[in-house]
């Protein structure tokens, strides 16, 4: 099993960050560009990966009371992950994303995953800023 984790501070209330991250219809705005999530009957989702051109059955759960998202593959047990939002005061939040790969064949490697996590967190912050700026203006 291989695990990866990244965190990023965002200048927004945790509720705003969580709502943006949990919006399944807008996940494509911040997830790695090669991944596409299609909601079925939640918690069931399908994840399409451009790299392999494959669809994978997965589960997605949003727990607003805990400010936590959880996901993972259904049948294969290849990977799982979570995103946690925590308020850190002064209207800011810290977002942590954790990925676990149980199948080495599904792990794209440390450099690729690290880049994807950093890019996804940056893109999520951009989406949060757009949402908060739009709501304020």
Short mmCIF file of C-alpha atoms in Angstrom, two decimals:
data_model
loop_
_atom_site.label_atom_id
_atom_site.label_comp_id
_atom_site.label_asym_id
_atom_site.label_seq_id
_atom_site.Cartn_x
_atom_site.Cartn_y
_atom_site.Cartn_z
CA UNK A 1 0.00 0.00 0.00
CA UNK A 2 1.22 3.47 -0.89
CA UNK A 3 -0.11 6.65 0.69
CA UNK A 4 0.15 10.31 -0.27
CA UNK A 5 -1.01 13.44 1.50
CA UNK A 6 -0.98 17.17 0.80
CA UNK A 7 -2.41 20.21 2.59
CA UNK A 8 -3.10 23.78 1.56
CA UNK A 9 -4.34 26.84 3.39
CA UNK A 10 -7.23 28.67 1.73
CA UNK A 11 -8.51 32.17 2.55
CA UNK A 12 -12.16 31.19 3.07
CA UNK A 13 -14.48 29.84 5.74
CA UNK A 14 -14.41 26.03 5.98
CA UNK A 15 -18.10 25.82 5.00
CA UNK A 16 -17.39 27.63 1.71
CA UNK A 17 -14.43 25.37 0.94
CA UNK A 18 -16.33 22.21 1.81
CA UNK A 19 -19.39 23.18 -0.24
CA UNK A 20 -17.21 23.81 -3.29
CA UNK A 21 -15.25 20.57 -2.89
CA UNK A 22 -18.40 18.49 -2.27
CA UNK A 23 -20.33 19.81 -5.29
CA UNK A 24 -20.17 16.73 -7.49
CA UNK A 25 -21.32 18.68 -10.56
CA UNK A 26 -18.30 21.01 -10.26
CA UNK A 27 -15.62 18.52 -9.27
CA UNK A 28 -14.18 18.67 -12.76
CA UNK A 29 -13.22 22.27 -12.00
CA UNK A 30 -10.66 21.17 -9.43
CA UNK A 31 -9.94 17.45 -9.76
CA UNK A 32 -6.99 16.36 -11.91
CA UNK A 33 -7.95 17.09 -15.51
CA UNK A 34 -7.63 13.39 -16.41
CA UNK A 35 -10.38 12.36 -13.94
CA UNK A 36 -14.10 12.82 -14.46
CA UNK A 37 -16.73 11.92 -11.84
CA UNK A 38 -20.25 11.05 -12.92
CA UNK A 39 -22.86 10.74 -10.19
CA UNK A 40 -25.17 7.77 -10.30
CA UNK A 41 -27.33 7.13 -7.28
CA UNK A 42 -25.11 8.47 -4.49
CA UNK A 43 -22.99 7.23 -2.94
CA UNK A 44 -22.36 5.35 -6.23
CA UNK A 45 -20.32 7.23 -8.84
CA UNK A 46 -18.32 6.34 -11.93
CA UNK A 47 -14.83 7.73 -12.36
CA UNK A 48 -13.45 7.97 -15.90
CA UNK A 49 -9.69 8.13 -16.19
CA UNK A 50 -8.38 9.58 -19.45
CA UNK A 51 -4.94 7.98 -19.01
CA UNK A 52 -6.35 4.46 -19.21
CA UNK A 53 -9.65 5.40 -20.93
CA UNK A 54 -11.40 3.28 -18.32
CA UNK A 55 -14.48 3.76 -16.18
CA UNK A 56 -14.25 2.63 -12.57
CA UNK A 57 -17.15 2.06 -10.18
CA UNK A 58 -16.55 4.06 -7.03
CA UNK A 59 -18.22 5.43 -3.92
CA UNK A 60 -18.36 9.06 -2.83
CA UNK A 61 -19.58 10.35 0.52
CA UNK A 62 -19.80 13.92 1.75
CA UNK A 63 -20.11 14.38 5.51
CA UNK A 64 -20.82 18.06 6.03
CA UNK A 65 -21.02 17.77 9.83
CA UNK A 66 -17.40 16.56 9.77
CA UNK A 67 -16.30 18.69 6.78
CA UNK A 68 -15.03 15.50 5.17
CA UNK A 69 -15.27 13.82 1.77
CA UNK A 70 -14.44 10.14 1.33
CA UNK A 71 -14.15 8.08 -1.84
CA UNK A 72 -12.83 4.82 -3.15
CA UNK A 73 -13.27 2.07 -5.69
CA UNK A 74 -16.18 -0.31 -5.21
CA UNK A 75 -15.30 -3.74 -6.55
CA UNK A 76 -11.54 -3.68 -7.04
CA UNK A 77 -10.44 -2.02 -3.79
CA UNK A 78 -7.65 -0.35 -5.76
CA UNK A 79 -7.65 3.04 -4.02
CA UNK A 80 -9.38 5.22 -1.46
CA UNK A 81 -9.05 8.78 -0.33
CA UNK A 82 -10.40 11.57 1.77
CA UNK A 83 -10.46 15.35 1.88
CA UNK A 84 -10.74 17.14 5.23
CA UNK A 85 -11.48 20.84 5.70
CA UNK A 86 -10.58 22.49 9.00
CA UNK A 87 -11.08 26.09 10.08
CA UNK A 88 -7.87 27.72 11.27
CA UNK A 89 -9.27 31.10 12.33
CA UNK A 90 -9.35 34.53 10.72
CA UNK A 91 -11.69 33.24 7.99
CA UNK A 92 -9.14 30.75 6.65
CA UNK A 93 -9.19 26.98 6.23
CA UNK A 94 -6.73 24.17 5.82
CA UNK A 95 -7.60 21.47 3.31
CA UNK A 96 -5.88 18.10 3.49
CA UNK A 97 -6.19 15.41 0.81
CA UNK A 98 -5.06 11.86 1.48
CA UNK A 99 -4.82 9.03 -1.08
CA UNK A 100 -4.18 5.35 -0.44
CA UNK A 101 -3.37 2.96 -3.28
CA UNK A 102 -3.90 -0.69 -2.32
CA UNK A 103 -3.00 -1.97 -5.79
CA UNK A 104 0.50 -0.98 -6.93
CA UNK A 105 -0.65 -1.26 -10.54
CA UNK A 106 -3.13 1.56 -9.97
CA UNK A 107 -0.56 3.87 -8.31
CA UNK A 108 0.71 6.32 -10.95
CA UNK A 109 3.84 7.04 -8.87
CA UNK A 110 4.96 9.63 -6.35
CA UNK A 111 5.84 12.42 -8.78
CA UNK A 112 2.60 12.11 -10.73
CA UNK A 113 0.41 11.90 -7.61
CA UNK A 114 2.21 14.76 -5.85
CA UNK A 115 1.81 16.99 -8.90
CA UNK A 116 -1.87 16.05 -9.21
CA UNK A 117 -2.56 16.74 -5.52
CA UNK A 118 -0.78 20.10 -5.60
CA UNK A 119 -2.56 21.12 -8.80
CA UNK A 120 -5.95 19.97 -7.52
CA UNK A 121 -5.61 21.90 -4.28
CA UNK A 122 -4.53 25.01 -6.20
CA UNK A 123 -7.50 24.64 -8.57
CA UNK A 124 -9.88 24.11 -5.62
CA UNK A 125 -8.56 27.30 -4.04
CA UNK A 126 -9.19 29.16 -7.32
CA UNK A 127 -12.78 27.87 -7.43
CA UNK A 128 -13.34 28.83 -3.79
CA UNK A 129 -11.98 32.33 -4.46
CA UNK A 130 -14.28 32.73 -7.47
CA UNK A 131 -17.28 31.61 -5.43
CA UNK A 132 -16.49 33.80 -2.42
CA UNK A 133 -15.67 36.84 -4.62
CA UNK A 134 -18.88 36.33 -6.60
CA UNK A 135 -20.97 36.05 -3.41
CA UNK A 136 -19.35 39.21 -2.00
CA UNK A 137 -19.81 41.23 -5.16
#
